[in-house]
CSV table of C-alpha atoms and ligand atoms in Angstrom, one decimal:
chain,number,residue,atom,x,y,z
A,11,UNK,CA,18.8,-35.1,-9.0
A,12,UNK,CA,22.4,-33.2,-9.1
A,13,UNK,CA,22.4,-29.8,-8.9
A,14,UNK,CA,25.3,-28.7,-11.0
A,15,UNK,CA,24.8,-24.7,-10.3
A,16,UNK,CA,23.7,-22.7,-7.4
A,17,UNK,CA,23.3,-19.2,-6.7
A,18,UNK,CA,21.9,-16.8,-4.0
A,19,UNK,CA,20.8,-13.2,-4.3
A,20,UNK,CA,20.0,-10.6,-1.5
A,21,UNK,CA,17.0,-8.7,-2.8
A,22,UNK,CA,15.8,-6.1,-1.4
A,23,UNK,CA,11.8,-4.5,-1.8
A,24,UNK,CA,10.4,-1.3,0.1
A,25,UNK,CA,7.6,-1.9,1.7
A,26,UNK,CA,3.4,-0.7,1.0
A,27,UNK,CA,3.3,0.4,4.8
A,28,UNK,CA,6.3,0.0,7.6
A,29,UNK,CA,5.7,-2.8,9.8
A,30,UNK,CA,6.2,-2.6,13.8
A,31,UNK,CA,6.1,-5.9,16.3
A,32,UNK,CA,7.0,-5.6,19.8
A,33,UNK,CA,10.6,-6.1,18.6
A,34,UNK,CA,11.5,-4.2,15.6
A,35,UNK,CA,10.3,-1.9,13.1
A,36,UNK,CA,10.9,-2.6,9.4
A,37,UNK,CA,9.9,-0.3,5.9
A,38,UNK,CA,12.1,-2.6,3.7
A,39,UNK,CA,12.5,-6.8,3.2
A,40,UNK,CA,16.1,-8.2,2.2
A,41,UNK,CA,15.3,-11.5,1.4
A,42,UNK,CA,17.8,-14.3,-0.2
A,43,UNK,CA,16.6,-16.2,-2.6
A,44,UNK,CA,18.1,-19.4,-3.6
A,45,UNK,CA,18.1,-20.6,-7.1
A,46,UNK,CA,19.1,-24.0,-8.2
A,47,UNK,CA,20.1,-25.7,-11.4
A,48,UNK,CA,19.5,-29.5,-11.9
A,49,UNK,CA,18.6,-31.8,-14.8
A,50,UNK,CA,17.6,-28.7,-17.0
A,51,UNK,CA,15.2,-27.2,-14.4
A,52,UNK,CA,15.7,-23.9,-12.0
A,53,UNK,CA,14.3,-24.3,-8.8
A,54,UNK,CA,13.8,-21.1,-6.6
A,55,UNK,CA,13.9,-20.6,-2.6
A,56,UNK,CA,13.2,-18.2,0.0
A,57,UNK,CA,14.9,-17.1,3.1
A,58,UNK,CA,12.7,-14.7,4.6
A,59,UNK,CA,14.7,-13.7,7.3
A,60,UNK,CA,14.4,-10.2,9.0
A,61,UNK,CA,18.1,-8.3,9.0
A,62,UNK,CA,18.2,-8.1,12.8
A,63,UNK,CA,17.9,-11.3,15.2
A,64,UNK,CA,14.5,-9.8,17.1
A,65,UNK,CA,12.3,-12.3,16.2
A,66,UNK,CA,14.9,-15.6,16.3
A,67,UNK,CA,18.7,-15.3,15.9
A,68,UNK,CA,19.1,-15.5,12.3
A,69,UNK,CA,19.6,-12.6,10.0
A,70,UNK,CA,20.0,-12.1,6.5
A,71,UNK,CA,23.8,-12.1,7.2
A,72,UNK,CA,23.8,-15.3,9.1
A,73,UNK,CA,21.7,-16.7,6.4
A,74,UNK,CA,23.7,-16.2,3.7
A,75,UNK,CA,27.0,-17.2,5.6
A,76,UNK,CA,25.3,-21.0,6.1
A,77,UNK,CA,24.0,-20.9,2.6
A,78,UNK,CA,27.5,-20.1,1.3
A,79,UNK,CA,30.0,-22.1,3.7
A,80,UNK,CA,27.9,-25.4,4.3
A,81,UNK,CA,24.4,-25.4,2.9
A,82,UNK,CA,25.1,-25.4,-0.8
A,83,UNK,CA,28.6,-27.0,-0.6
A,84,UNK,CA,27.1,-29.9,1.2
A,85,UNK,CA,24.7,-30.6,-1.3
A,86,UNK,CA,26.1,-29.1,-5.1
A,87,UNK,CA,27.5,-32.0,-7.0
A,88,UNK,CA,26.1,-34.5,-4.8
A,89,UNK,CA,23.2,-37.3,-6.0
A,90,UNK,CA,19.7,-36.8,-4.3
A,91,UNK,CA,16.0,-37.9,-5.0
A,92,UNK,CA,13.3,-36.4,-1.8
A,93,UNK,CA,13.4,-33.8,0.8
A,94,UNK,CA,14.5,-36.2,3.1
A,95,UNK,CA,17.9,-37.1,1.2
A,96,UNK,CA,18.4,-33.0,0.9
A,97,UNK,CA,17.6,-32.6,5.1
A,98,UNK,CA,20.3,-35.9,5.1
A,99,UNK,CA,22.8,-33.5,3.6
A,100,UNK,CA,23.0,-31.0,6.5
A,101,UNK,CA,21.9,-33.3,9.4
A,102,UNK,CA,25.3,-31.8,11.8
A,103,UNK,CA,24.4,-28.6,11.3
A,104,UNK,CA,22.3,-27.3,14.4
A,105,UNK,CA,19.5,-24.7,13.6
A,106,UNK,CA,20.0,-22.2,11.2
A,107,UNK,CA,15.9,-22.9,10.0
A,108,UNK,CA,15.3,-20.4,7.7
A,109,UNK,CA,18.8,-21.0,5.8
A,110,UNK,CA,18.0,-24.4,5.6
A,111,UNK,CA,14.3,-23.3,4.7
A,112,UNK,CA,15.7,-21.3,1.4
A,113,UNK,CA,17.1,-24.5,0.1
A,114,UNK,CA,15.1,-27.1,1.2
A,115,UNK,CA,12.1,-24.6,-0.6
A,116,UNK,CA,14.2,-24.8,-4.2
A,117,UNK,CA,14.5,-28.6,-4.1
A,118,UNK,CA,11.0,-29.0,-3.5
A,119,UNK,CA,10.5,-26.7,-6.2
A,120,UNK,CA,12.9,-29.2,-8.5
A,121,UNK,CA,11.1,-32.3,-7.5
A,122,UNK,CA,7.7,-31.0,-7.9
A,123,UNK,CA,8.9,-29.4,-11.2
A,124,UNK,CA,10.4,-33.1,-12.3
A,125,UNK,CA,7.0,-34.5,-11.8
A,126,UNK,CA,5.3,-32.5,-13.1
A,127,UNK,CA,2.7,-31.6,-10.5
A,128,UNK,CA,2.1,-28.3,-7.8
A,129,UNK,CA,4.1,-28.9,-5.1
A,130,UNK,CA,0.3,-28.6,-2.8
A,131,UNK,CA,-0.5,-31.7,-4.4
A,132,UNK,CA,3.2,-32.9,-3.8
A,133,UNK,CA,2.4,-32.3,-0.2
A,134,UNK,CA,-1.1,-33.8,0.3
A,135,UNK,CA,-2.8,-30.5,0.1
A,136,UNK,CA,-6.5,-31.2,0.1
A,137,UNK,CA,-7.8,-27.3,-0.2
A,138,UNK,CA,-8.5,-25.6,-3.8
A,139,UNK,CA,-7.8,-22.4,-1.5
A,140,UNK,CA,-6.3,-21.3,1.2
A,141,UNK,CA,-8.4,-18.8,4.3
A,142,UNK,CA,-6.4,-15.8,4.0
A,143,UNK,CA,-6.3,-13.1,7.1
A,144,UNK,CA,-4.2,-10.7,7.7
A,145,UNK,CA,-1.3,-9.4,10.7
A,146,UNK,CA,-1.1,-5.9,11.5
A,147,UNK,CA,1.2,-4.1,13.3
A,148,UNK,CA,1.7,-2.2,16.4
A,149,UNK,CA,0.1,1.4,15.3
A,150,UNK,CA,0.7,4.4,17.8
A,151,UNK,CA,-2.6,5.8,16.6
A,152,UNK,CA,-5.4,3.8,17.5
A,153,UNK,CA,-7.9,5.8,14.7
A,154,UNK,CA,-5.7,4.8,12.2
A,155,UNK,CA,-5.3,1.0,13.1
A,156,UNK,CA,-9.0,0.7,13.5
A,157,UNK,CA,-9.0,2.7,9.7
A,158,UNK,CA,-6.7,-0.2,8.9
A,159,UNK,CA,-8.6,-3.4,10.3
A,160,UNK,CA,-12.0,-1.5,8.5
A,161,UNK,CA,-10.0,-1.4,5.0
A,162,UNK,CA,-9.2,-5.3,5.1
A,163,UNK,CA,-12.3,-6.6,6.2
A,164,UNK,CA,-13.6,-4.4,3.7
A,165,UNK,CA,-11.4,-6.3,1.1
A,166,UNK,CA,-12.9,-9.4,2.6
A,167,UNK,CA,-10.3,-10.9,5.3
A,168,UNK,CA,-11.4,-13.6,7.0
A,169,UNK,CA,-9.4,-12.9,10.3
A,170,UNK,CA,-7.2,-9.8,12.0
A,171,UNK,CA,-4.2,-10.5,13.7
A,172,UNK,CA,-3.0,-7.1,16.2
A,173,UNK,CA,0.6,-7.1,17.3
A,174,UNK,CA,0.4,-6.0,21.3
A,175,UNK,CA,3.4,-4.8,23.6
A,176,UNK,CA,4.0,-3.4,26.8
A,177,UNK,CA,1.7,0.1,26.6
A,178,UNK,CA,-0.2,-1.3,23.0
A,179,UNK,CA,-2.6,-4.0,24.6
A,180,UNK,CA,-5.9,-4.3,26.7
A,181,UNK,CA,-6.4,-0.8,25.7
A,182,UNK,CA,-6.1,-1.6,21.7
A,183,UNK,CA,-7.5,-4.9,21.8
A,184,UNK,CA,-10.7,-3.4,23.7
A,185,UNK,CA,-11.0,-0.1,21.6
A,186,UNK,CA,-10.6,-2.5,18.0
A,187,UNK,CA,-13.4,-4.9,19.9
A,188,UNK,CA,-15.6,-2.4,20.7
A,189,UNK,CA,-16.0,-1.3,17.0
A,190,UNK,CA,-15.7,-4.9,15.4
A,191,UNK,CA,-17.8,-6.9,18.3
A,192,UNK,CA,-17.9,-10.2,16.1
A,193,UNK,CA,-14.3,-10.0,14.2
A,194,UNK,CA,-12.4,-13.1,14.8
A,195,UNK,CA,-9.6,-11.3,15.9
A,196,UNK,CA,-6.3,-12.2,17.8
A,197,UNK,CA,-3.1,-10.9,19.4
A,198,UNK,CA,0.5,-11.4,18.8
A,199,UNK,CA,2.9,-10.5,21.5
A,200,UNK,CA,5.6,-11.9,20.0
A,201,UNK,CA,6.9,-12.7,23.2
A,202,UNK,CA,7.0,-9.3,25.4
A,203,UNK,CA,5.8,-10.4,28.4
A,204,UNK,CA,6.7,-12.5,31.1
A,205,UNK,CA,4.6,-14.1,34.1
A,206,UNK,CA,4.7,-11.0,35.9
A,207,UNK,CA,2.3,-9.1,33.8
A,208,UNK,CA,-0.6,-12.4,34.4
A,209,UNK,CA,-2.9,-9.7,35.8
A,210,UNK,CA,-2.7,-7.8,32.5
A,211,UNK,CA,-2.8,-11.1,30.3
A,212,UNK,CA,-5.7,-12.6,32.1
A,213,UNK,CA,-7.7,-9.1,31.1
A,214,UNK,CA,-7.2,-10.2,27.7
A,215,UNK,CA,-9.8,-13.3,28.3
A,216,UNK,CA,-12.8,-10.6,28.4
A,217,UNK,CA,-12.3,-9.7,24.5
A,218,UNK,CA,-13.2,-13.2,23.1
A,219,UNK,CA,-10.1,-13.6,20.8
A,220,UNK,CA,-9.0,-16.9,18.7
A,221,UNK,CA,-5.4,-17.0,20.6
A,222,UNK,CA,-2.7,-14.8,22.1
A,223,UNK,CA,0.4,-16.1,20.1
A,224,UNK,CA,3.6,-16.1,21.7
A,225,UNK,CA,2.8,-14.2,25.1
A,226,UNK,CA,6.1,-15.4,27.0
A,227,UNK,CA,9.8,-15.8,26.0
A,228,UNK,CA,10.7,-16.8,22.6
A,229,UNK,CA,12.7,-20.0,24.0
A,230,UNK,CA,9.8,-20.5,26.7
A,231,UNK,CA,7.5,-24.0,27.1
A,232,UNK,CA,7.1,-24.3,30.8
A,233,UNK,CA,5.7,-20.9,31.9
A,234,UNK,CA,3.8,-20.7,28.5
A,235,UNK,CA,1.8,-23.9,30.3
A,236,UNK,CA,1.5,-22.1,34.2
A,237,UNK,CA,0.0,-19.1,32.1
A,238,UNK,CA,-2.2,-21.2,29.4
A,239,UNK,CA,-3.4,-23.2,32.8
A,240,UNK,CA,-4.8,-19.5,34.0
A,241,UNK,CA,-6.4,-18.0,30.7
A,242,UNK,CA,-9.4,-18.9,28.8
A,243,UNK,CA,-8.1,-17.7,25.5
A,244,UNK,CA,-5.9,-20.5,23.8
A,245,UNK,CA,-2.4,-19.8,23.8
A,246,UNK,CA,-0.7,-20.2,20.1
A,247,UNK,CA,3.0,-20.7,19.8
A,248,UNK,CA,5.3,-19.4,17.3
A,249,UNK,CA,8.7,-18.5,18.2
A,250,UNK,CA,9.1,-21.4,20.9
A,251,UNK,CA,8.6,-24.1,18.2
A,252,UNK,CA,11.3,-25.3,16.0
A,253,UNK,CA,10.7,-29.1,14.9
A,254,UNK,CA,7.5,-31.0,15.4
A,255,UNK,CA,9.6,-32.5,18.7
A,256,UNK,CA,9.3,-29.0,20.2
A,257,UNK,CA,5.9,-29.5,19.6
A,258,UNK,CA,5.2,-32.5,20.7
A,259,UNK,CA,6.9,-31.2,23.7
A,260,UNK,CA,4.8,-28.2,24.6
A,261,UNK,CA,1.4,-30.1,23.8
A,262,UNK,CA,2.4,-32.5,26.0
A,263,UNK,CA,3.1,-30.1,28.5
A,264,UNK,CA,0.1,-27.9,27.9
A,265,UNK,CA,1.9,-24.8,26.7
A,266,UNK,CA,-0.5,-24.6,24.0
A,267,UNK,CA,-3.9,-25.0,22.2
A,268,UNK,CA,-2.6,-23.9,18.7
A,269,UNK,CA,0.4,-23.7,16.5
A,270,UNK,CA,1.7,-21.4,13.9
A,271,UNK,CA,3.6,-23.2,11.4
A,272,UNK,CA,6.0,-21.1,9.6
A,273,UNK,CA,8.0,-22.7,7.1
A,274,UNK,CA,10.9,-20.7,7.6
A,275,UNK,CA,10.5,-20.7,11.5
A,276,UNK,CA,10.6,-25.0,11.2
A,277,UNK,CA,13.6,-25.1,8.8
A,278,UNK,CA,11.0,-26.0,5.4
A,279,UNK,CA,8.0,-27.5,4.2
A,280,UNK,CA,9.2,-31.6,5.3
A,281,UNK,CA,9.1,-30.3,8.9
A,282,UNK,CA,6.3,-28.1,8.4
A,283,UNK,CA,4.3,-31.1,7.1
A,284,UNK,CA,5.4,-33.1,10.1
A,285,UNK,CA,4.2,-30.3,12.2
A,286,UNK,CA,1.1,-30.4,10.5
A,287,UNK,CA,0.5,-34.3,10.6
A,288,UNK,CA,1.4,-34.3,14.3
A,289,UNK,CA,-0.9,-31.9,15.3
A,290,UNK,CA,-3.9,-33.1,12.8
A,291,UNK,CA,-3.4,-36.6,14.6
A,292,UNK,CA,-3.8,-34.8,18.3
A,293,UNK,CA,-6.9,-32.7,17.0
A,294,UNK,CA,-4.8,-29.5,17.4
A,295,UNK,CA,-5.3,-26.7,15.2
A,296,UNK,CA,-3.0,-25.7,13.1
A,297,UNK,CA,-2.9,-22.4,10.9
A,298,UNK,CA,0.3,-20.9,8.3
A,299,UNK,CA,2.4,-17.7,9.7
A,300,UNK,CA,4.1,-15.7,7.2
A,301,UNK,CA,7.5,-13.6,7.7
A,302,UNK,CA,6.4,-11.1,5.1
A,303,UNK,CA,7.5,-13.4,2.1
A,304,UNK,CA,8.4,-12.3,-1.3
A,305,UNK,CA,6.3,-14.4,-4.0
A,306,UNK,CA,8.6,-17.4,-3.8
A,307,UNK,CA,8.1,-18.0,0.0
A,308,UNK,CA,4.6,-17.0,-0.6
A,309,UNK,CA,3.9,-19.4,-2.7
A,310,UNK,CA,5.5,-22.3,-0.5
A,311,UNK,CA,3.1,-20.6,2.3
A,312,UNK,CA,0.3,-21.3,0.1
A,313,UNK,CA,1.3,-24.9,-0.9
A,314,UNK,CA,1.5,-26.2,2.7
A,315,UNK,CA,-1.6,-24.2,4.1
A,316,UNK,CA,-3.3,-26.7,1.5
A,317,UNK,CA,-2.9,-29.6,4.2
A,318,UNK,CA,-6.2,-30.3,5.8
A,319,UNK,CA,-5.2,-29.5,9.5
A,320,UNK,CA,-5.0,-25.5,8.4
A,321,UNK,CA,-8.6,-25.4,9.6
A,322,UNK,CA,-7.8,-21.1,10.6
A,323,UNK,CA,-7.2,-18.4,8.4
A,324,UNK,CA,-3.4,-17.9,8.6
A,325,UNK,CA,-1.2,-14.8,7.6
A,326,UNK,CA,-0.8,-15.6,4.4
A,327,UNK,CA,-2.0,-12.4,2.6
A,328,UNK,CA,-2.3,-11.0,-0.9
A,329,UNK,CA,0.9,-9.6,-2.1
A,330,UNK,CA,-0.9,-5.9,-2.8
A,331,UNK,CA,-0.7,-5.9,1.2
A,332,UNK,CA,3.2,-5.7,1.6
A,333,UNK,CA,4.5,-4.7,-1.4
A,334,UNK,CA,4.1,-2.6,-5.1
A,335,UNK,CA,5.6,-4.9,-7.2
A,336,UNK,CA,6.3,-8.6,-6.1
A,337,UNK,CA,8.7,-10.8,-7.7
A,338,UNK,CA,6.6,-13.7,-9.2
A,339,UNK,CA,3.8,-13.6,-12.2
A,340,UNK,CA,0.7,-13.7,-11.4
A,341,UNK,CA,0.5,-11.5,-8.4
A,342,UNK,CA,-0.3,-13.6,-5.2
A,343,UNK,CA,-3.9,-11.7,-4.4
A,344,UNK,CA,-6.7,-12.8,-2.1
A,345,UNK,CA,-10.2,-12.1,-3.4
A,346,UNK,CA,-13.0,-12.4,-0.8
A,347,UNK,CA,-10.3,-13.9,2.0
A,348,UNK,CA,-9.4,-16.3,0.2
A,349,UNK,CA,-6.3,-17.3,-2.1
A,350,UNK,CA,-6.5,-20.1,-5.3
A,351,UNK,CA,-3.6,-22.0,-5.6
A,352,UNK,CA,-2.3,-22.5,-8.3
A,353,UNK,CA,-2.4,-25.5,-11.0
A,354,UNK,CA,1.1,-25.5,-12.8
A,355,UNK,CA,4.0,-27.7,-11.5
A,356,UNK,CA,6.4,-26.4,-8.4
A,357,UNK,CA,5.6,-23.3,-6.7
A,358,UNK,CA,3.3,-22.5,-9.6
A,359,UNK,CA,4.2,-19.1,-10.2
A,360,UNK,CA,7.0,-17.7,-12.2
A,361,UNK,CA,10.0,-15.2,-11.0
A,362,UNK,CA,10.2,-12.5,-13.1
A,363,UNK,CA,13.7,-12.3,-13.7
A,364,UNK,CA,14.0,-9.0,-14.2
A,365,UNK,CA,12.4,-7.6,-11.6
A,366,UNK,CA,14.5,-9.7,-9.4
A,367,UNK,CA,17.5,-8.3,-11.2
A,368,UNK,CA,16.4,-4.4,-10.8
A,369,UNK,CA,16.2,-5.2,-6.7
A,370,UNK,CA,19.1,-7.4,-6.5
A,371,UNK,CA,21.9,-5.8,-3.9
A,372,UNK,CA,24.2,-8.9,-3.9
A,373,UNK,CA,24.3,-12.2,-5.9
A,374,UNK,CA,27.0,-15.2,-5.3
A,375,UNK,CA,27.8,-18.3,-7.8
A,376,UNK,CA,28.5,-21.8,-6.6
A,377,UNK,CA,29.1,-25.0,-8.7
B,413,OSB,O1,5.3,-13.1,14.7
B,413,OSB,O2,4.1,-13.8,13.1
B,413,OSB,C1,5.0,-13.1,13.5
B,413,OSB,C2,6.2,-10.7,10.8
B,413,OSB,C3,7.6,-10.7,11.0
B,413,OSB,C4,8.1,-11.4,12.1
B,413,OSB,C5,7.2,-12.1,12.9
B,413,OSB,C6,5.9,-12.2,12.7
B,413,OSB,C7,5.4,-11.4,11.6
B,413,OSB,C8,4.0,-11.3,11.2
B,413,OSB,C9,3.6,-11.0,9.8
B,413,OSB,O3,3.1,-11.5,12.0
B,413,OSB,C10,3.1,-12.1,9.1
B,413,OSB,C11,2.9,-11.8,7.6
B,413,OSB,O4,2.0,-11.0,7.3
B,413,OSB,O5,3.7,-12.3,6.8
B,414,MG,MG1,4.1,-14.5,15.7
């Protein structure tokens, strides 16, 4: 395929409910999406990056800079035919995954498009849904978290997901256990701690959770291993892993049990499936991490949490829990913790132009 026209746009969607990690507070998404023209389809991407480099280094800005002045001149014009040619086209340029994540997304969407079948099947998805929990953040109140966790398993999701920090942790994790004694529940620490707070991290073991994700330094492997070696509870890794090398890596070295695969995290859904295939082959579970996507990203979520290593409910949620009024028709909604995916070619959905238009804050034209 050649794609003859490319353009981004920075859209920007206020949030149902603000969102708090360990790192950052947000009550907005600016997201860029990619859209492609080739052969007389449009192909549409996602860059879900947050604004602020808290969770990784990229930001919207830094984003939009690689999409402009390498991504999109290294590929417009230019013959390809697979995600691998497309990965070919920006092979110097180092990191930079959820850039390269927006437009690795849109060609997949083009190829999948061109033959005429979802990209889950595309993939060697295996699922006709995918286990939908959800991620909630860090709430001040612990009443009103624990009204929150009620709410979604009352809407019938599968698994709860509680952002900790310094000052937010044994005492939430016990006070949500104590009401929800058989909730699979799990942490996220997104990397707050460091060995020195073991004591407090080995207290965790007595709640019976899935996984701590991401207890230590966002670039850690080693002492994520000296602290997995001391806890019970598996240790999940998000931040640390970029490529299925960096996983390899940390399995290898015991870092881990589990891996969140984010597609935007690994730099698109080629690595994310070679993630996936590396981990189904050592027996490793594997489950799909969000970055509160707008329906475009969503829908690549869904597509590779068809794979049959997603064996745990990921954070992959219905659209109605982030936002009013997505970006794609139909609405992304889980019914009973669990989403369908859908049966028309690419991502499967379709971007409601307009809507897109009413929330776009910047938009740039290359050919
Ligand atoms: O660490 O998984 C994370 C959101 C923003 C940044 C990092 C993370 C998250 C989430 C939310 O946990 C996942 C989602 O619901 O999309
Ligand atoms: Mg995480």
């Amino acid at each position: 395929m050649i794609i003859e026209r490319a353009e981004l746009l920075l859209v920007r969607l206020p949030m149902i409910r603000s969102f708090a990690t360990s790192s950052s507070q947000k009550t907005h998404q600016a997201h860029i999406l990619v859209k492609l023209y080739a052969d007389g389809l449009v192909g549409w991407g996602e860059c879900p990056s947050p604004t602020d480099p808290y969770y990784c280094e990229e930001t919207t800005e830094t984003c939009w800079h690689m999409l402009r002045d390498f991504l999109l001149p290294g590929i417009v014009g230019k013959a390809w035919a697979s995600a691998e040619d497309v990965q070919a086209t920006y092979a110097k340029l180092k990191r930079n995954n959820f850039a390269k994540a927006g437009l690795e997304m849109a060609c997949w969407d083009l190829l999948a498009q061109r033959a005429g079948r979802p990209l889950h099947a595309m993939l060697g998805g295996t699922r006709d849904e995918v286990l939908s929990g959800v991620s909630l953040g860090v709430e001040q109140d612990t009443g009103r978290l624990i009204g929150l966790v009620e709410q979604y398993l009352g809407e019938g999701y599968r698994r709860i997901k509680l952002k900790i920090g310094p000052g937010r942790d044994v005492a939430v994790i016990a006070a949500v256990r104590e009401r929800f004694p058989d909730v699979p529940l799990m942490a996220d620490a997104n990397s707050a701690y460091t060995l020195a707070d073991l004591p407090m991290l080995k207290e965790l073991d007595q709640f019976g959770l899935m996984m701590i994700e991401q207890p230590l330094a966002h670039d850690d492997i080693v002492d994520h291993a000296t602290l997995q070696a001391e806890l019970s509870t598996p240790i999940c890794l998000d931040e640390s892993i970029h490529s299925v090398e960096d996983a390899r890596k940390a399995l290898d070295l015991g870092s881990g049990r589990i891996i969140n695969i984010k597609v935007s995290r690994l730099g698109g859904l080629l690595n994310a499936k070679r993630v996936h295939d590396h981990c189904l082959a050592r027996g490793v579970p594997v489950w799909c991490g969000g970055m509160h996507e707008f329906g475009v990203g969503r829908a690549a979520n869904l597509a590779i949490a068809s794979l049959p290593g997603f064996s745990i409910p990921g954070d992959v949620s219905g659209s109605d829990k982030y936002y009013h009024e997505d970006i794609v028709e139909p609405a992304i909604l889980a019914e009973r913790g669990a989403i369908p995916l859908p049966s028309g070619p690419g991502l499967g959905y379709t971007v409601d132009e307009r809507r897109v238009e009413r929330a776009c804050e910047r938009r740039l034209a290359l050919r």
